[in-house]
Amino acid sequence: MDYISAFIVGGLICVVAQILMDTTKLTPARILVIFVTLGAILGGFGIYDKLIEIGGAGATIPLPSFGNGLAKAAIKGVKENGLIGAFTGGIEGAAGGITAAIFFGYLMALIFNPKTKQ
């Protein structure tokens, strides 16, 4: 049952993104920002954690989970270090994901021949 709920939750997140790309003039980059921002907002209010309980990996892997992680780290940073923790906590919480994205993006650029779309 865990696999099915993860598939449904992750699939619904992807369906929303696809509908936004097909029916609006939003670029994929703007949709990415919207998803991360929504994840941060829902995480700040504790709503995204309920979605993670239901969807498991289907909710922890997509982009809103990155925003959720940022929000949780910033909240933890504020509790530990005051206002400056809002900035340092988010950076600490996102460092692993950002580092992995840069590393694997660079690795793929070395392996494949990147080209711009024409």
Coordinates of N, CA, C and O in Angstrom, one line a residue:
M1 N 0.8 -1.2 0.0 CA 0.0 0.0 0.0 C 0.9 1.3 0.0 O 0.5 2.3 -0.5
D2 N 2.1 1.2 0.6 CA 3.0 2.3 0.6 C 3.4 2.7 -0.8 O 3.5 3.9 -1.1
Y3 N 3.6 1.8 -1.6 CA 4.0 2.1 -3.0 C 2.9 2.8 -3.8 O 3.1 3.7 -4.5
I4 N 1.7 2.3 -3.5 CA 0.5 2.9 -4.2 C 0.3 4.3 -3.8 O 0.1 5.2 -4.6
S5 N 0.3 4.6 -2.5 CA 0.1 5.9 -2.0 C 1.3 6.9 -2.5 O 1.0 8.0 -2.8
A6 N 2.5 6.4 -2.5 CA 3.6 7.2 -3.0 C 3.4 7.5 -4.5 O 3.7 8.6 -4.9
F7 N 3.0 6.5 -5.2 CA 2.7 6.7 -6.7 C 1.6 7.7 -6.9 O 1.8 8.6 -7.7
I8 N 0.6 7.7 -6.1 CA -0.6 8.6 -6.3 C -0.2 10.0 -5.9 O -0.4 10.9 -6.7
V9 N 0.5 10.2 -4.8 CA 0.9 11.5 -4.3 C 1.9 12.1 -5.2 O 1.7 13.3 -5.7
G10 N 2.9 11.4 -5.6 CA 4.0 11.9 -6.5 C 3.4 12.2 -7.9 O 3.7 13.2 -8.5
G11 N 2.5 11.3 -8.3 CA 1.9 11.5 -9.6 C 1.0 12.7 -9.7 O 1.0 13.4 -10.7
L12 N 0.2 12.9 -8.6 CA -0.6 14.1 -8.5 C 0.2 15.4 -8.6 O -0.2 16.4 -9.2
I13 N 1.3 15.4 -7.9 CA 2.2 16.6 -7.9 C 2.7 16.8 -9.4 O 2.7 18.0 -9.9
C14 N 3.1 15.8 -10.1 CA 3.5 15.9 -11.4 C 2.4 16.3 -12.4 O 2.6 17.0 -13.3
V15 N 1.2 15.8 -12.1 CA 0.0 16.1 -13.0 C -0.3 17.6 -12.8 O -0.5 18.3 -13.8
V16 N -0.2 18.2 -11.6 CA -0.4 19.6 -11.4 C 0.6 20.4 -12.2 O 0.3 21.4 -12.9
A17 N 1.9 20.0 -12.2 CA 2.9 20.7 -12.9 C 2.6 20.6 -14.4 O 2.8 21.6 -15.2
Q18 N 2.2 19.4 -14.9 CA 2.0 19.3 -16.3 C 0.8 20.1 -16.8 O 0.8 20.7 -17.8
I19 N -0.3 20.2 -16.0 CA -1.4 21.0 -16.3 C -1.0 22.5 -16.3 O -1.5 23.2 -17.2
L20 N -0.2 22.9 -15.4 CA 0.3 24.3 -15.4 C 1.1 24.6 -16.7 O 0.9 25.7 -17.3
M21 N 1.9 23.6 -17.1 CA 2.7 23.9 -18.3 C 1.8 23.9 -19.6 O 2.1 24.7 -20.5
D22 N 0.8 23.1 -19.6 CA -0.1 22.9 -20.8 C -1.1 24.1 -20.9 O -1.5 24.4 -22.0
T23 N -1.6 24.6 -19.8 CA -2.7 25.5 -19.8 C -2.3 26.9 -19.5 O -3.2 27.8 -19.6
T24 N -1.1 27.2 -19.1 CA -0.7 28.6 -18.8 C 0.5 28.9 -19.6 O 1.1 28.0 -20.2
K25 N 0.9 30.1 -19.5 CA 2.2 30.6 -20.2 C 3.4 30.5 -19.2 O 4.4 31.1 -19.5
L26 N 3.2 29.9 -18.1 CA 4.3 29.8 -17.1 C 5.4 28.9 -17.7 O 5.1 27.8 -18.2
T27 N 6.6 29.3 -17.5 CA 7.8 28.5 -17.9 C 8.0 27.5 -16.8 O 7.6 27.6 -15.7
P28 N 8.7 26.4 -17.2 CA 9.1 25.4 -16.2 C 9.9 26.0 -15.0 O 9.7 25.5 -13.9
A29 N 10.7 27.0 -15.3 CA 11.4 27.6 -14.2 C 10.5 28.3 -13.2 O 10.7 28.2 -12.0
R30 N 9.5 28.9 -13.7 CA 8.5 29.6 -12.8 C 7.7 28.6 -12.0 O 7.4 28.8 -10.8
I31 N 7.4 27.5 -12.7 CA 6.6 26.4 -12.0 C 7.5 25.8 -10.9 O 7.0 25.5 -9.8
L32 N 8.8 25.7 -11.2 CA 9.7 25.2 -10.1 C 9.7 26.1 -8.9 O 9.6 25.6 -7.8
V33 N 9.8 27.4 -9.2 CA 9.8 28.3 -8.0 C 8.5 28.3 -7.3 O 8.4 28.3 -6.1
I34 N 7.4 28.1 -8.0 CA 6.0 28.1 -7.3 C 6.0 26.8 -6.5 O 5.5 26.9 -5.3
F35 N 6.5 25.7 -7.0 CA 6.4 24.4 -6.2 C 7.3 24.5 -4.9 O 6.9 24.1 -3.9
V36 N 8.5 25.1 -5.1 CA 9.4 25.2 -3.9 C 8.8 26.1 -2.9 O 8.8 25.9 -1.7
T37 N 8.2 27.2 -3.4 CA 7.6 28.2 -2.5 C 6.4 27.6 -1.8 O 6.2 27.8 -0.5
L38 N 5.5 26.9 -2.5 CA 4.4 26.2 -1.9 C 4.8 25.2 -0.8 O 4.2 25.1 0.2
G39 N 5.9 24.5 -1.2 CA 6.4 23.5 -0.2 C 6.9 24.2 1.1 O 6.7 23.7 2.2
A40 N 7.5 25.3 0.9 CA 8.0 26.1 2.1 C 6.8 26.6 2.9 O 6.8 26.5 4.1
I41 N 5.8 27.1 2.2 CA 4.6 27.6 3.0 C 3.9 26.5 3.7 O 3.6 26.6 4.9
L42 N 3.6 25.4 3.0 CA 3.0 24.3 3.6 C 3.8 23.7 4.7 O 3.3 23.2 5.7
G43 N 5.1 23.6 4.5 CA 6.0 23.1 5.6 C 6.0 24.0 6.8 O 6.1 23.5 7.9
G44 N 6.0 25.3 6.5 CA 6.0 26.3 7.7 C 4.8 26.1 8.5 O 4.8 26.3 9.8
F45 N 3.6 25.8 7.9 CA 2.4 25.6 8.7 C 2.2 24.1 9.1 O 1.2 23.8 9.8
G46 N 3.2 23.2 8.8 CA 3.1 21.8 9.2 C 2.1 21.0 8.4 O 1.9 19.8 8.7
I47 N 1.7 21.5 7.3 CA 0.7 20.8 6.4 C 1.5 19.7 5.6 O 1.0 18.6 5.3
Y48 N 2.7 20.1 5.1 CA 3.4 19.2 4.2 C 3.8 17.9 4.9 O 3.9 16.9 4.3
D49 N 4.0 18.0 6.2 CA 4.4 16.8 7.0 C 3.2 15.7 6.9 O 3.5 14.5 6.9
K50 N 2.0 16.2 6.9 CA 0.9 15.3 6.8 C 0.9 14.6 5.4 O 0.5 13.4 5.3
L51 N 1.2 15.4 4.4 CA 1.3 14.8 3.0 C 2.4 13.8 3.0 O 2.3 12.8 2.3
I52 N 3.5 14.0 3.7 CA 4.6 13.1 3.7 C 4.2 11.8 4.4 O 4.5 10.7 4.0
E53 N 3.4 11.9 5.4 CA 2.9 10.7 6.1 C 2.0 9.9 5.2 O 2.1 8.6 5.2
I54 N 1.2 10.5 4.3 CA 0.4 9.8 3.4 C 1.2 9.2 2.2 O 1.0 8.1 1.9
G55 N 2.0 10.1 1.6 CA 2.6 9.7 0.4 C 4.0 9.2 0.4 O 4.6 8.7 -0.6
G56 N 4.7 9.3 1.6 CA 6.0 8.8 1.7 C 7.0 9.4 0.7 O 7.1 10.6 0.5
A57 N 7.7 8.5 -0.1 CA 8.6 9.0 -1.1 C 8.0 9.8 -2.2 O 8.6 10.6 -2.8
G58 N 6.7 9.6 -2.4 CA 6.0 10.4 -3.4 C 5.9 11.8 -3.1 O 5.7 12.7 -3.9
A59 N 6.0 12.1 -1.8 CA 6.0 13.5 -1.3 C 7.3 14.0 -0.9 O 7.5 15.2 -0.9
T60 N 8.3 13.2 -0.6 CA 9.6 13.7 -0.2 C 10.6 13.9 -1.4 O 11.5 14.6 -1.2
I61 N 10.3 13.3 -2.5 CA 11.2 13.5 -3.6 C 10.9 14.7 -4.5 O 11.9 15.4 -4.9
P62 N 9.7 15.0 -4.8 CA 9.4 16.2 -5.7 C 9.9 17.5 -5.1 O 10.2 17.6 -3.9
L63 N 9.8 18.6 -5.9 CA 10.3 19.9 -5.5 C 9.6 20.5 -4.3 O 10.3 21.2 -3.5
P64 N 8.3 20.3 -4.0 CA 7.8 20.9 -2.8 C 8.5 20.5 -1.5 O 8.6 21.2 -0.6
S65 N 9.1 19.3 -1.6 CA 9.8 18.8 -0.4 C 11.0 19.6 -0.1 O 11.5 19.7 1.0
F66 N 11.7 20.1 -1.2 CA 12.8 20.9 -1.0 C 12.5 22.2 -0.3 O 13.1 22.6 0.6
G67 N 11.3 22.8 -0.7 CA 10.8 24.0 0.0 C 10.5 23.7 1.5 O 10.7 24.4 2.4
N68 N 9.9 22.5 1.7 CA 9.5 22.1 3.0 C 10.8 21.9 3.9 O 10.9 22.4 5.0
G69 N 11.9 21.3 3.3 CA 13.1 21.2 4.0 C 13.7 22.6 4.4 O 14.3 22.7 5.5
L70 N 13.6 23.5 3.4 CA 14.1 24.8 3.7 C 13.4 25.5 4.9 O 14.0 26.1 5.8
A71 N 12.1 25.4 4.8 CA 11.3 26.0 5.9 C 11.6 25.4 7.2 O 11.7 26.1 8.2
K72 N 11.6 24.0 7.3 CA 11.9 23.4 8.6 C 13.3 23.7 9.1 O 13.5 24.0 10.3
A73 N 14.3 23.8 8.2 CA 15.7 24.2 8.6 C 15.7 25.7 9.1 O 16.4 26.0 10.1
A74 N 15.0 26.5 8.4 CA 14.9 27.9 8.8 C 14.2 28.1 10.2 O 14.7 28.9 11.1
I75 N 13.2 27.4 10.4 CA 12.5 27.4 11.7 C 13.4 26.9 12.8 O 13.5 27.5 13.9
K76 N 14.1 25.8 12.5 CA 15.0 25.3 13.5 C 16.1 26.3 13.8 O 16.5 26.5 15.0
G77 N 16.6 26.9 12.8 CA 17.7 27.9 12.9 C 17.3 29.1 13.7 O 18.0 29.6 14.6
V78 N 16.0 29.5 13.6 CA 15.5 30.7 14.4 C 15.4 30.3 15.8 O 15.7 31.1 16.7
K79 N 15.0 29.0 16.1 CA 14.8 28.6 17.5 C 16.2 28.5 18.2 O 16.3 28.8 19.3
E80 N 17.2 28.1 17.4 CA 18.6 28.0 18.0 C 19.4 29.3 18.0 O 20.1 29.5 19.0
N81 N 19.3 30.1 17.0 CA 20.1 31.3 16.8 C 19.4 32.6 16.7 O 20.1 33.6 16.4
G82 N 18.1 32.6 16.8 CA 17.4 33.9 16.7 C 17.2 34.2 15.2 O 17.2 33.3 14.4
L83 N 17.0 35.5 14.9 CA 16.7 35.9 13.6 C 17.7 35.5 12.5 O 17.4 35.2 11.4
I84 N 19.0 35.6 12.9 CA 20.0 35.2 11.9 C 19.9 33.7 11.5 O 20.3 33.3 10.4
G85 N 19.3 32.9 12.3 CA 19.1 31.5 12.1 C 18.1 31.3 10.9 O 18.1 30.2 10.3
A86 N 17.3 32.3 10.6 CA 16.3 32.2 9.5 C 17.1 32.0 8.2 O 16.7 31.4 7.2
F87 N 18.3 32.7 8.1 CA 19.1 32.6 6.9 C 20.1 31.4 7.0 O 20.2 30.7 6.0
T88 N 20.8 31.3 8.1 CA 21.8 30.2 8.2 C 21.1 28.8 8.3 O 21.7 27.9 7.7
G89 N 20.0 28.7 8.9 CA 19.3 27.4 9.0 C 18.9 26.9 7.6 O 19.1 25.7 7.3
G90 N 18.3 27.8 6.8 CA 17.9 27.4 5.4 C 19.1 27.0 4.6 O 19.0 26.0 3.8
I91 N 20.2 27.7 4.7 CA 21.4 27.3 4.0 C 21.9 25.9 4.4 O 22.3 25.1 3.6
E92 N 22.0 25.7 5.7 CA 22.4 24.4 6.2 C 21.5 23.3 5.8 O 22.0 22.2 5.4
G93 N 20.2 23.5 5.8 CA 19.3 22.5 5.4 C 19.3 22.2 4.0 O 19.0 21.0 3.6
A94 N 19.6 23.1 3.1 CA 19.6 22.9 1.7 C 21.0 22.5 1.1 O 21.1 22.2 -0.1
A95 N 22.0 22.6 1.9 CA 23.4 22.4 1.4 C 23.6 21.1 0.7 O 24.2 21.0 -0.4
G96 N 23.1 20.0 1.3 CA 23.2 18.7 0.7 C 22.6 18.6 -0.7 O 23.2 18.1 -1.7
G97 N 21.3 19.1 -0.8 CA 20.6 19.0 -2.1 C 21.2 19.9 -3.1 O 21.3 19.5 -4.3
I98 N 21.7 21.1 -2.8 CA 22.3 22.0 -3.7 C 23.6 21.4 -4.2 O 23.9 21.4 -5.4
T99 N 24.4 20.9 -3.3 CA 25.7 20.3 -3.7 C 25.5 19.1 -4.6 O 26.2 19.0 -5.6
A100 N 24.5 18.2 -4.3 CA 24.3 17.1 -5.2 C 23.8 17.5 -6.6 O 24.2 17.0 -7.6
A101 N 22.9 18.6 -6.6 CA 22.5 19.1 -7.9 C 23.6 19.6 -8.8 O 23.7 19.3 -10.0
I102 N 24.5 20.4 -8.1 CA 25.7 20.9 -8.9 C 26.6 19.8 -9.3 O 27.0 19.7 -10.5
F103 N 26.9 18.9 -8.4 CA 27.8 17.8 -8.8 C 27.3 16.9 -9.9 O 28.0 16.6 -10.9
F104 N 26.0 16.4 -9.8 CA 25.5 15.6 -10.8 C 25.2 16.3 -12.1 O 25.3 15.7 -13.2
G105 N 24.9 17.6 -12.0 CA 24.7 18.4 -13.3 C 26.0 18.5 -14.0 O 26.1 18.4 -15.2
Y106 N 27.1 18.8 -13.3 CA 28.4 18.9 -13.9 C 28.9 17.5 -14.4 O 29.4 17.4 -15.6
L107 N 28.6 16.4 -13.7 CA 28.9 15.1 -14.2 C 28.2 14.8 -15.5 O 28.8 14.3 -16.4
M108 N 26.9 15.1 -15.6 CA 26.2 14.8 -16.8 C 26.7 15.7 -17.9 O 26.7 15.3 -19.1
A109 N 27.1 16.9 -17.7 CA 27.7 17.8 -18.7 C 29.0 17.2 -19.2 O 29.3 17.4 -20.4
L110 N 29.7 16.6 -18.4 CA 31.0 15.9 -18.9 C 30.7 14.7 -19.7 O 31.4 14.4 -20.7
I111 N 29.7 13.9 -19.3 CA 29.4 12.7 -20.0 C 28.7 12.9 -21.3 O 29.0 12.3 -22.3
F112 N 27.7 13.8 -21.3 CA 26.9 14.1 -22.5 C 27.3 15.4 -23.1 O 28.0 16.2 -22.5
N113 N 26.9 15.6 -24.3 CA 27.2 16.9 -25.0 C 26.0 17.8 -24.9 O 25.1 17.7 -25.7
P114 N 26.0 18.7 -24.0 CA 24.8 19.6 -23.8 C 24.7 20.6 -25.0 O 25.6 21.1 -25.4
K115 N 23.4 20.8 -25.4 CA 23.1 21.7 -26.5 C 21.9 22.5 -26.1 O 21.0 22.0 -25.3
T116 N 21.8 23.7 -26.6 CA 20.6 24.5 -26.4 C 19.5 24.1 -27.4 O 19.8 23.6 -28.5
K117 N 18.3 24.2 -27.0 CA 17.2 23.9 -28.0 C 17.1 25.0 -29.0 O 17.3 26.1 -28.8
Q118 N 16.7 24.5 -30.2 CA 16.5 25.5 -31.3 C 15.2 25.4 -31.9 O 14.5 24.4 -31.9

